[in-house]
CSV table of C-alpha atoms and ligand atoms in Angstrom, one decimal:
chain,number,residue,atom,x,y,z
A,276,MET,CA,-11.5,-12.4,-13.9
A,277,HIS,CA,-9.2,-10.2,-16.0
A,278,ARG,CA,-9.7,-6.4,-15.6
A,279,LEU,CA,-7.9,-3.4,-16.9
A,280,LEU,CA,-7.8,-0.6,-14.4
A,281,THR,CA,-6.7,2.7,-15.7
A,282,ASN,CA,-5.5,6.0,-14.4
A,283,PRO,CA,-4.1,7.2,-17.7
A,284,LEU,CA,-3.3,10.8,-16.9
A,285,ARG,CA,-1.1,10.0,-13.9
A,286,THR,CA,2.7,9.9,-14.1
A,287,CYS,CA,4.8,7.4,-12.2
A,288,GLY,CA,8.3,8.6,-11.1
A,289,GLY,CA,7.8,11.5,-13.5
A,290,VAL,CA,6.9,9.4,-16.5
A,291,LEU,CA,3.4,8.7,-17.9
A,292,PHE,CA,2.2,5.9,-15.8
A,293,CYS,CA,1.5,2.6,-17.4
A,294,MET,CA,-2.0,1.3,-17.3
A,295,THR,CA,-2.2,-1.4,-14.8
A,296,THR,CA,-3.5,-4.8,-15.8
A,297,ILE,CA,-4.9,-6.7,-12.8
A,298,HIS,CA,-6.5,-10.1,-12.2
A,299,SER,CA,-9.4,-9.5,-9.9
A,300,ALA,CA,-12.4,-11.4,-8.9
A,301,THR,CA,-13.3,-9.0,-6.2
A,302,TRP,CA,-13.1,-5.6,-7.9
A,303,GLY,CA,-16.1,-6.3,-10.1
A,304,GLN,CA,-16.2,-3.1,-12.2
A,305,GLN,CA,-14.1,-0.3,-13.5
A,306,PHE,CA,-13.0,1.8,-10.6
A,307,THR,CA,-14.3,5.4,-10.7
A,308,PRO,CA,-12.5,7.6,-8.1
A,309,ASN,CA,-14.5,10.2,-6.1
A,310,TYR,CA,-13.2,13.7,-6.8
A,311,ASP,CA,-16.2,15.5,-5.4
A,312,GLU,CA,-15.6,17.0,-2.0
A,313,ALA,CA,-19.3,17.1,-1.3
A,314,ALA,CA,-19.5,13.4,-1.7
A,315,VAL,CA,-17.0,12.6,1.1
A,316,ALA,CA,-19.1,11.0,3.8
A,317,ALA,CA,-18.6,11.9,7.4
A,318,TYR,CA,-15.9,9.9,9.1
A,319,LYS,CA,-14.4,9.5,12.6
A,320,LEU,CA,-10.7,9.2,12.9
A,321,PRO,CA,-9.0,7.2,15.5
A,322,ASP,CA,-7.5,9.6,18.1
A,323,PRO,CA,-3.7,9.3,18.3
A,324,LEU,CA,-3.9,10.5,21.9
A,325,VAL,CA,-6.4,8.0,23.2
A,326,ASN,CA,-4.9,4.6,23.8
A,327,GLN,CA,-6.5,1.2,23.1
A,328,THR,CA,-8.0,1.0,26.6
A,329,GLY,CA,-9.7,4.3,26.0
A,330,LEU,CA,-7.4,6.4,28.2
A,331,SER,CA,-6.3,9.9,27.0
A,332,VAL,CA,-2.6,10.5,26.7
A,333,THR,CA,-2.1,13.9,28.2
A,334,ASP,CA,1.5,13.5,29.5
A,335,PRO,CA,4.4,13.4,27.1
A,336,ALA,CA,5.9,10.6,29.2
A,337,ASP,CA,2.9,8.4,28.2
A,338,TRP,CA,3.4,8.9,24.5
A,339,GLN,CA,6.1,6.2,24.1
A,340,GLN,CA,3.6,3.5,25.2
A,341,ARG,CA,0.9,4.9,22.9
A,342,ARG,CA,3.4,5.2,20.1
A,343,GLY,CA,4.3,1.5,20.5
A,344,GLU,CA,0.6,0.6,20.1
A,345,ILE,CA,0.1,2.7,16.9
A,346,LEU,CA,3.4,1.3,15.4
A,347,GLY,CA,2.2,-2.2,16.2
A,348,LEU,CA,-1.2,-1.5,14.5
A,349,PHE,CA,0.4,-0.2,11.4
A,350,GLN,CA,2.7,-3.3,11.2
A,351,GLU,CA,-0.3,-5.7,11.8
A,352,HIS,CA,-2.9,-4.1,9.6
A,353,VAL,CA,-1.0,-2.1,6.9
A,354,TYR,CA,2.6,-2.5,6.1
A,355,GLY,CA,3.7,-5.8,7.8
A,356,VAL,CA,6.5,-6.8,10.1
A,357,ALA,CA,10.1,-6.3,9.1
A,358,PRO,CA,13.0,-8.4,10.4
A,359,ASP,CA,15.8,-7.1,12.7
A,360,PRO,CA,18.7,-5.3,11.0
A,361,VAL,CA,21.5,-7.4,9.4
A,362,PRO,CA,25.1,-6.1,9.0
A,363,VAL,CA,25.9,-4.0,5.9
A,364,HIS,CA,29.3,-4.6,4.1
A,365,ALA,CA,30.4,-1.5,2.1
A,366,THR,CA,32.7,-1.5,-0.9
A,367,VAL,CA,33.6,1.8,-2.6
A,368,VAL,CA,33.3,1.0,-6.3
A,369,SER,CA,34.2,4.4,-7.8
A,370,THR,CA,35.1,7.9,-6.7
A,371,ASN,CA,34.9,11.1,-8.9
A,372,ASN,CA,36.4,14.1,-7.1
A,373,ASP,CA,35.3,16.4,-9.8
A,374,ALA,CA,31.6,15.6,-10.3
A,375,VAL,CA,28.8,18.1,-11.0
A,376,ASP,CA,31.1,20.7,-12.6
A,377,GLY,CA,33.6,20.3,-9.7
A,378,LYS,CA,31.0,21.0,-7.0
A,379,ALA,CA,30.7,17.4,-5.7
A,380,ILE,CA,32.6,14.3,-4.8
A,381,ARG,CA,30.6,11.4,-6.2
A,382,ARG,CA,31.0,7.9,-5.0
A,383,GLU,CA,29.3,4.6,-6.0
A,384,ILE,CA,29.3,2.3,-3.0
A,385,ASP,CA,28.1,-1.3,-3.0
A,386,LEU,CA,26.2,-2.2,0.2
A,387,THR,CA,25.8,-5.9,0.6
A,388,LEU,CA,23.4,-7.6,3.0
A,389,GLU,CA,23.6,-11.3,3.7
A,390,ASN,CA,21.1,-13.6,5.4
A,391,GLU,CA,19.9,-17.3,5.2
A,392,GLY,CA,22.7,-18.0,2.8
A,393,LYS,CA,21.7,-15.4,0.3
A,394,SER,CA,23.1,-11.9,-0.4
A,395,LEU,CA,21.7,-8.7,-2.0
A,396,THR,CA,23.8,-5.7,-3.1
A,397,LEU,CA,22.4,-2.2,-3.2
A,398,SER,CA,24.3,0.3,-5.3
A,399,LEU,CA,24.4,3.6,-3.4
A,400,LEU,CA,25.2,6.8,-5.3
A,401,LEU,CA,26.5,9.4,-2.9
A,402,TYR,CA,27.2,13.0,-3.6
A,403,THR,CA,29.0,15.2,-1.0
A,404,PRO,CA,29.9,18.9,-1.5
A,405,ALA,CA,33.5,19.2,-2.8
A,406,GLY,CA,34.7,21.9,-0.4
A,407,ALA,CA,33.2,20.5,2.8
A,408,THR,CA,35.5,20.7,5.8
A,409,GLN,CA,33.4,18.6,8.1
A,410,PRO,CA,30.8,15.9,7.8
A,411,VAL,CA,27.6,17.2,6.2
A,412,PRO,CA,23.8,16.6,6.6
A,413,CYS,CA,22.3,14.4,4.0
A,414,PHE,CA,19.1,13.8,2.0
A,415,LEU,CA,18.5,10.1,1.3
A,416,GLY,CA,15.9,9.0,-1.2
A,417,LEU,CA,15.2,6.0,-3.3
A,418,ASN,CA,15.0,6.6,-7.1
A,419,PHE,CA,12.5,5.0,-9.5
A,420,HIS,CA,14.6,4.2,-12.6
A,421,GLY,CA,18.2,3.7,-11.7
A,422,ASN,CA,21.2,5.8,-10.4
A,423,HIS,CA,22.2,6.6,-14.0
A,424,THR,CA,19.0,8.6,-14.5
A,425,LEU,CA,20.3,11.4,-12.2
A,426,GLU,CA,23.1,12.5,-14.6
A,427,THR,CA,24.2,12.0,-18.1
A,428,ASP,CA,27.8,11.0,-17.0
A,429,PRO,CA,28.3,7.6,-18.7
A,430,SER,CA,30.5,6.4,-15.9
A,431,ILE,CA,27.6,5.9,-13.5
A,432,ARG,CA,26.6,2.2,-13.5
A,433,LEU,CA,23.3,1.1,-14.9
A,434,PRO,CA,21.2,-1.1,-12.5
A,435,ASN,CA,21.6,-4.7,-13.3
A,436,THR,CA,18.3,-5.7,-11.8
A,437,TRP,CA,14.7,-5.6,-13.1
A,438,VAL,CA,13.4,-2.1,-14.0
A,439,ARG,CA,9.8,-1.1,-14.9
A,440,SER,CA,9.3,-0.7,-18.7
A,441,GLN,CA,9.6,2.8,-19.9
A,442,PRO,CA,9.0,4.2,-23.4
A,443,GLY,CA,11.7,5.7,-25.6
A,444,GLY,CA,14.3,2.9,-25.5
A,445,ILE,CA,15.1,3.8,-21.9
A,446,THR,CA,14.5,0.1,-21.0
A,447,GLU,CA,14.6,-3.1,-22.9
A,448,ASP,CA,13.1,-6.3,-21.6
A,449,HIS,CA,13.0,-4.8,-18.1
A,450,ARG,CA,16.7,-3.9,-18.2
A,451,ALA,CA,18.0,-0.3,-18.1
A,452,THR,CA,19.8,1.1,-21.2
A,453,ASP,CA,22.2,4.0,-21.8
A,454,ALA,CA,19.3,6.0,-23.2
A,455,GLY,CA,18.0,6.5,-19.7
A,456,ARG,CA,21.1,8.5,-18.6
A,457,GLY,CA,20.2,11.9,-17.1
A,458,THR,CA,16.5,11.4,-17.8
A,459,ARG,CA,15.5,12.1,-14.1
A,460,SER,CA,17.9,15.0,-13.4
A,461,LYS,CA,15.0,17.4,-12.9
A,462,SER,CA,13.7,15.4,-10.0
A,463,TRP,CA,17.2,15.3,-8.4
A,464,PRO,CA,18.8,18.8,-8.6
A,465,VAL,CA,22.2,17.6,-7.3
A,466,ASP,CA,23.9,21.0,-7.9
A,467,LEU,CA,21.3,22.8,-5.8
A,468,ILE,CA,21.6,20.3,-2.9
A,469,VAL,CA,25.4,20.3,-2.8
A,470,ASP,CA,25.6,24.1,-3.3
A,471,GLN,CA,23.6,24.4,0.0
A,472,GLY,CA,26.0,22.2,1.8
A,473,TYR,CA,24.1,18.9,1.9
A,474,ALA,CA,25.0,15.4,0.7
A,475,LEU,CA,22.5,13.5,-1.5
A,476,ALA,CA,22.4,9.7,-1.3
A,477,THR,CA,20.2,7.6,-3.5
A,478,VAL,CA,19.6,3.9,-4.4
A,479,TYR,CA,17.5,2.5,-7.1
A,480,TYR,CA,14.5,1.1,-5.3
A,481,GLY,CA,14.4,-2.1,-7.4
A,482,ASP,CA,17.8,-3.0,-6.0
A,483,ILE,CA,16.0,-3.5,-2.7
A,484,ASP,CA,12.8,-5.2,-4.1
A,485,PRO,CA,11.8,-5.3,-7.7
A,486,ASP,CA,8.4,-3.7,-7.9
A,487,PHE,CA,6.1,-6.6,-9.0
A,488,ASP,CA,4.2,-9.3,-7.3
A,489,ASP,CA,6.4,-12.4,-7.3
A,490,GLY,CA,5.2,-14.0,-4.1
A,491,PHE,CA,8.1,-12.3,-2.2
A,492,GLU,CA,10.9,-14.5,-3.4
A,493,ASN,CA,13.1,-11.9,-5.0
A,494,GLY,CA,14.9,-8.8,-3.6
A,495,ILE,CA,15.1,-8.2,0.2
A,496,HIS,CA,12.3,-10.6,0.9
A,497,GLY,CA,14.4,-13.5,-0.5
A,498,LEU,CA,16.9,-13.1,2.3
A,499,PHE,CA,14.3,-13.6,5.0
A,500,GLN,CA,12.1,-16.4,3.7
A,501,HIS,CA,12.7,-18.7,6.7
A,502,TRP,CA,12.3,-15.8,9.1
A,503,ALA,CA,9.1,-14.7,7.4
A,504,LYS,CA,7.5,-18.0,8.3
A,505,SER,CA,7.7,-17.1,11.9
A,506,ILE,CA,5.3,-14.2,11.2
A,507,GLU,CA,1.6,-14.6,10.9
A,508,LEU,CA,0.8,-14.9,7.1
A,509,ASN,CA,-1.4,-11.7,7.1
A,510,GLN,CA,1.2,-9.7,8.8
A,511,ARG,CA,4.3,-10.5,6.6
A,512,TRP,CA,6.0,-7.6,5.1
A,513,GLY,CA,5.1,-6.1,1.8
A,514,SER,CA,7.3,-4.2,-0.6
A,515,ILE,CA,6.9,-0.8,1.1
A,516,ALA,CA,8.2,-2.3,4.4
A,517,GLY,CA,11.0,-3.9,2.3
A,518,TRP,CA,12.0,-0.6,0.7
A,519,ALA,CA,11.9,1.1,4.1
A,520,TYR,CA,14.1,-1.6,5.6
A,521,GLY,CA,16.6,-1.0,2.8
A,522,LEU,CA,16.6,2.8,3.6
A,523,SER,CA,17.5,2.0,7.1
A,524,ARG,CA,20.4,-0.2,6.0
A,525,VAL,CA,21.6,2.6,3.8
A,526,LEU,CA,21.3,4.8,6.9
A,527,ASP,CA,23.4,2.2,8.9
A,528,TYR,CA,26.2,2.8,6.2
A,529,LEU,CA,25.8,6.6,6.2
A,530,GLN,CA,26.3,6.7,9.9
A,531,THR,CA,29.8,5.3,9.2
A,532,ASP,CA,30.7,7.4,6.2
A,533,PRO,CA,33.4,10.0,7.1
A,534,LEU,CA,32.0,12.7,4.9
A,535,VAL,CA,28.4,12.5,6.1
A,536,ASP,CA,26.9,13.5,9.4
A,537,GLY,CA,25.0,10.4,10.1
A,538,GLN,CA,23.0,12.0,12.9
A,539,ARG,CA,21.5,14.5,10.4
A,540,VAL,CA,19.9,12.4,7.7
A,541,ALA,CA,16.5,13.3,6.0
A,542,VAL,CA,14.6,10.6,4.2
A,543,VAL,CA,12.7,11.8,1.1
A,544,GLY,CA,10.5,10.1,-1.4
A,545,HIS,CA,8.0,10.7,-4.1
A,546,SER,CA,4.7,8.8,-4.6
A,547,ARG,CA,5.1,5.1,-3.7
A,548,LEU,CA,8.5,6.1,-2.5
A,549,GLY,CA,6.9,8.9,-0.4
A,550,LYS,CA,4.8,6.2,1.3
A,551,THR,CA,8.1,4.4,1.9
A,552,ALA,CA,9.8,7.5,3.3
A,553,LEU,CA,7.0,7.9,5.8
A,554,TRP,CA,7.1,4.3,6.9
A,555,ALA,CA,10.9,4.5,7.1
A,556,GLY,CA,10.7,7.6,9.2
A,557,ALA,CA,8.0,6.0,11.5
A,558,THR,CA,10.0,2.8,12.0
A,559,ASP,CA,13.5,4.3,12.3
A,560,PRO,CA,13.8,7.2,14.7
A,561,ARG,CA,17.3,7.9,13.5
A,562,PHE,CA,15.9,9.8,10.5
A,563,LYS,CA,15.9,13.4,11.6
A,564,LEU,CA,13.6,14.8,9.0
A,565,VAL,CA,11.0,12.9,6.9
A,566,ILE,CA,9.7,14.3,3.5
A,567,SER,CA,6.7,12.9,1.7
A,568,ASN,CA,6.2,14.2,-1.8
A,569,ASN,CA,2.7,13.3,-3.3
A,570,SER,CA,2.6,10.1,-1.4
A,571,GLY,CA,-1.3,9.8,-1.4
A,572,SER,CA,-3.1,6.6,-0.5
A,573,GLY,CA,-1.2,4.4,2.0
A,574,GLY,CA,1.1,7.5,2.5
A,575,ALA,CA,0.0,10.9,3.9
A,576,ALA,CA,-3.6,10.8,2.7
A,577,LEU,CA,-6.4,9.9,5.1
A,578,SER,CA,-7.9,6.5,4.0
A,579,ARG,CA,-11.3,7.3,5.5
A,580,ARG,CA,-11.9,10.2,3.1
A,581,VAL,CA,-12.2,7.7,0.2
A,582,PHE,CA,-11.1,10.4,-2.2
A,583,GLY,CA,-9.1,9.6,-5.3
A,584,GLU,CA,-7.2,6.3,-4.9
A,585,THR,CA,-8.8,4.1,-2.2
A,586,VAL,CA,-7.6,1.3,-0.1
A,587,GLY,CA,-9.4,-1.2,-2.3
A,588,ARG,CA,-8.0,0.2,-5.5
A,589,ILE,CA,-4.4,0.3,-4.3
A,590,ASN,CA,-4.6,-3.2,-2.9
A,591,THR,CA,-6.0,-4.4,-6.2
A,592,SER,CA,-3.5,-2.6,-8.5
A,593,PHE,CA,-0.5,-3.2,-6.2
A,594,PRO,CA,-1.2,-6.3,-4.1
A,595,HIS,CA,2.4,-6.6,-3.0
A,596,TRP,CA,2.9,-3.2,-1.5
A,597,PHE,CA,1.1,-3.8,1.8
A,598,ASN,CA,0.5,-6.8,4.0
A,599,GLN,CA,-2.4,-9.2,3.4
A,600,GLN,CA,-4.4,-7.9,6.4
A,601,PHE,CA,-4.7,-4.5,4.7
A,602,LYS,CA,-6.9,-6.0,2.0
A,603,ARG,CA,-9.6,-6.6,4.7
A,604,TYR,CA,-10.2,-2.9,4.6
A,605,ASN,CA,-11.0,-2.7,0.9
A,606,LYS,CA,-14.2,-0.6,0.9
A,607,GLN,CA,-14.2,-0.9,4.7
A,608,GLU,CA,-11.9,2.0,5.5
A,609,GLY,CA,-13.9,2.9,8.7
A,610,ASP,CA,-12.9,-0.5,10.2
A,611,LEU,CA,-9.2,0.3,10.0
A,612,PRO,CA,-7.8,0.6,13.6
A,613,VAL,CA,-5.5,3.4,12.3
A,614,ASP,CA,-5.5,6.2,9.7
A,615,GLN,CA,-2.6,8.0,8.1
A,616,HIS,CA,-2.5,11.0,10.4
A,617,GLN,CA,-1.2,8.5,12.9
A,618,LEU,CA,1.6,7.5,10.6
A,619,ILE,CA,2.7,11.1,10.7
A,620,ALA,CA,2.3,11.2,14.4
A,621,LEU,CA,4.7,8.3,14.7
A,622,ILE,CA,7.4,10.7,13.4
A,623,ALA,CA,6.8,13.2,16.2
A,624,PRO,CA,8.6,15.1,17.6
A,625,ARG,CA,11.0,15.0,14.6
A,626,ALA,CA,10.4,17.3,11.6
A,627,VAL,CA,8.2,16.1,8.8
A,628,TYR,CA,7.2,17.7,5.5
A,629,VAL,CA,4.2,16.7,3.4
A,630,ALA,CA,3.8,18.1,-0.2
A,631,SER,CA,0.8,17.8,-2.5
A,632,ALA,CA,0.2,19.0,-6.1
A,633,THR,CA,-3.0,20.7,-7.4
A,634,GLU,CA,-3.4,18.3,-10.4
A,635,ASP,CA,-2.7,15.3,-8.2
A,636,ARG,CA,-6.3,14.6,-7.1
A,637,TRP,CA,-5.6,10.9,-7.2
A,638,ALA,CA,-3.3,11.4,-4.1
A,639,ASP,CA,-6.0,13.6,-2.4
A,640,PRO,CA,-4.1,16.8,-1.4
A,641,ARG,CA,-6.8,17.8,1.1
A,642,GLY,CA,-6.6,14.4,2.7
A,643,GLU,CA,-2.7,14.8,2.9
A,644,PHE,CA,-3.1,18.2,4.5
A,645,LEU,CA,-5.7,17.0,7.0
A,646,ALA,CA,-3.4,14.2,8.1
A,647,CYS,CA,-0.9,16.8,9.1
A,648,VAL,CA,-3.6,18.8,11.0
A,649,HIS,CA,-4.7,15.7,12.9
A,650,ALA,CA,-1.1,14.7,13.7
A,651,ASP,CA,-0.5,18.2,15.1
A,652,PRO,CA,-1.8,17.5,18.6
A,653,VAL,CA,0.8,14.9,19.1
A,654,TYR,CA,3.6,17.3,18.0
A,655,ARG,CA,2.3,19.9,20.5
A,656,LEU,CA,2.0,17.4,23.3
A,657,LEU,CA,5.7,16.6,22.8
A,658,GLY,CA,6.6,20.3,23.1
A,659,THR,CA,7.0,21.3,19.4
A,660,ASN,CA,4.8,23.8,17.6
A,661,GLY,CA,3.3,21.3,15.1
A,662,LEU,CA,2.1,23.0,12.0
A,663,GLY,CA,3.0,26.4,13.6
A,664,GLY,CA,0.8,29.2,15.0
A,665,ALA,CA,-1.1,29.2,18.3
A,666,VAL,CA,-3.6,26.8,16.8
A,667,PRO,CA,-3.1,24.7,13.7
A,668,PRO,CA,-4.5,26.0,10.4
A,669,ASN,CA,-7.4,23.9,9.3
A,670,GLU,CA,-7.9,25.2,5.8
A,671,LEU,CA,-5.9,23.8,2.9
A,672,PRO,CA,-3.4,26.7,2.1
A,673,PRO,CA,-3.6,28.3,-1.4
A,674,PRO,CA,-1.2,26.8,-4.0
A,675,ASP,CA,2.4,27.6,-3.7
A,676,ARG,CA,2.1,29.1,-0.3
A,677,PRO,CA,4.0,26.7,2.0
A,678,ILE,CA,3.2,26.4,5.7
A,679,ALA,CA,6.7,26.0,7.1
A,680,GLN,CA,6.8,27.8,10.4
A,681,GLY,CA,6.6,24.7,12.6
A,682,THR,CA,7.8,21.2,12.9
A,683,ILE,CA,5.3,20.0,10.4
A,684,GLY,CA,5.6,21.6,6.9
A,685,TYR,CA,3.1,21.4,4.1
A,686,HIS,CA,2.7,22.8,0.6
A,687,LEU,CA,0.3,22.5,-2.3
A,688,ARG,CA,2.2,23.1,-5.4
A,689,THR,CA,0.6,24.1,-8.7
A,690,GLY,CA,1.0,21.4,-11.2
A,691,PRO,CA,1.1,17.6,-11.7
A,692,HIS,CA,2.2,14.6,-9.7
A,693,ALA,CA,6.0,15.0,-9.7
A,694,LEU,CA,9.0,15.9,-7.6
A,695,THR,CA,10.1,19.3,-8.9
A,696,GLN,CA,12.6,22.0,-8.3
A,697,PHE,CA,9.9,24.0,-6.4
A,698,ASP,CA,9.4,21.0,-4.1
A,699,TRP,CA,13.2,20.7,-3.4
A,700,LEU,CA,13.5,24.5,-2.8
A,701,GLN,CA,11.0,24.2,0.0
A,702,TYR,CA,12.6,21.1,1.4
A,703,LEU,CA,16.0,22.7,1.5
A,704,ARG,CA,14.6,25.8,3.2
A,705,PHE,CA,12.7,23.7,5.7
A,706,ALA,CA,15.9,21.7,6.4
A,707,GLN,CA,17.9,24.8,7.3
A,708,ASP,CA,17.3,24.7,11.0
A,709,ARG,CA,15.6,21.4,11.3
A,710,LEU,CA,18.3,19.0,9.9
B,293,GCU,C1,0.2,4.9,-8.8
B,293,GCU,C2,-0.4,4.4,-7.5
B,293,GCU,C3,0.0,5.4,-6.4
B,293,GCU,C4,1.5,5.6,-6.4
B,293,GCU,C5,1.9,6.0,-7.8
B,293,GCU,C6,3.5,6.1,-7.9
B,293,GCU,O1,-0.4,6.0,-9.3
B,293,GCU,O2,-1.8,4.4,-7.7
B,293,GCU,O3,-0.5,5.0,-5.1
B,293,GCU,O4,1.8,6.6,-5.4
B,293,GCU,O5,1.5,5.0,-8.7
B,293,GCU,O6,4.2,5.6,-7.1
B,293,GCU,O7,3.9,6.6,-8.9
């Protein structure tokens, strides 16, 4: 059966999001999201501090064991199992010591991974503050449309891999064109970031895994096809796990870069790449700060609220993002052995920031906030102050009033689904004594 599922007002990576054509025999009718708070049915969340044998975790020393259980459940039921790290070979391709009006050193660095006789090269774009006298902390995030979309400078290379079609001549036949140069500069305020003494590292996400369902032959999955056969079919890694694996390999490189303090790297992502940032932060404890911008379903939003985008809908529109097992929970969210507050809990006691936007009901702002609230007890058990205050707030804060006193930060920005300057200003402030 051929169906057209639409969410026409949503933007994807800052651009009006394409309508998604899907082939579905199981999703029999047009999907209508619930946006009515009164229609959210009562639900019971799995307790991050009760282990699978029913014992309460009351001692921080017992958290590692419980953490291992939760991580395993997310691998098995949601994102899939990723392989062990492979070495990263770095080649500096270009250096500009006078980038961003003289404020930054900009390098393009090829990171090549090899396995099973195949290789994959990720093109890292790395900005470091020009006047830095010592290695600096760094924000690392994948970008949606190519490194060349951060700046108009014609010397930045276009991606040579598949890109998602965009209007306005920015792409042709799934290839990036010069017309895309600088078109995402608002989402990546490089000058602001380097002015405050941070590095910015970014890679086009399609370098790691092109974002379409090809049966996992291309991108990073292609390097591990034999290995994948050793993993139970339902638990093999999806694209989000692939992108997160790529982020960890970039971090491997950043830990060797002389201009970056590799112990102080924040991972940041918007939307599907926000889901990816959370999973990267959960699986790789080397990320010191984790930032989820409008990540929604399969990211920071609680699945059991069934508000906005649901498990069934995301699995139907994007069957390659999660593992096969996750599809068993289409319309059966209550059967999931985990929910997304536990994804945030996996990051504890490291700092995490979740941001929502008022017009982004598809991503369920309240569900994203509540995930933070329900992760808070784990943060407090581990000796941090969670969302801050003596007890965590349990009411969604008013728009544009960040909660940023604790180890978990949250804001609800006025406006649409996007990564904006307002969001970056909050992340930079939050990072000040946490990164
Ligand atoms: C779609 C999808 C979301 C996702 C978003 C994006 O809207 O339904 O889950 O976050 O695309 O990544 O832009």
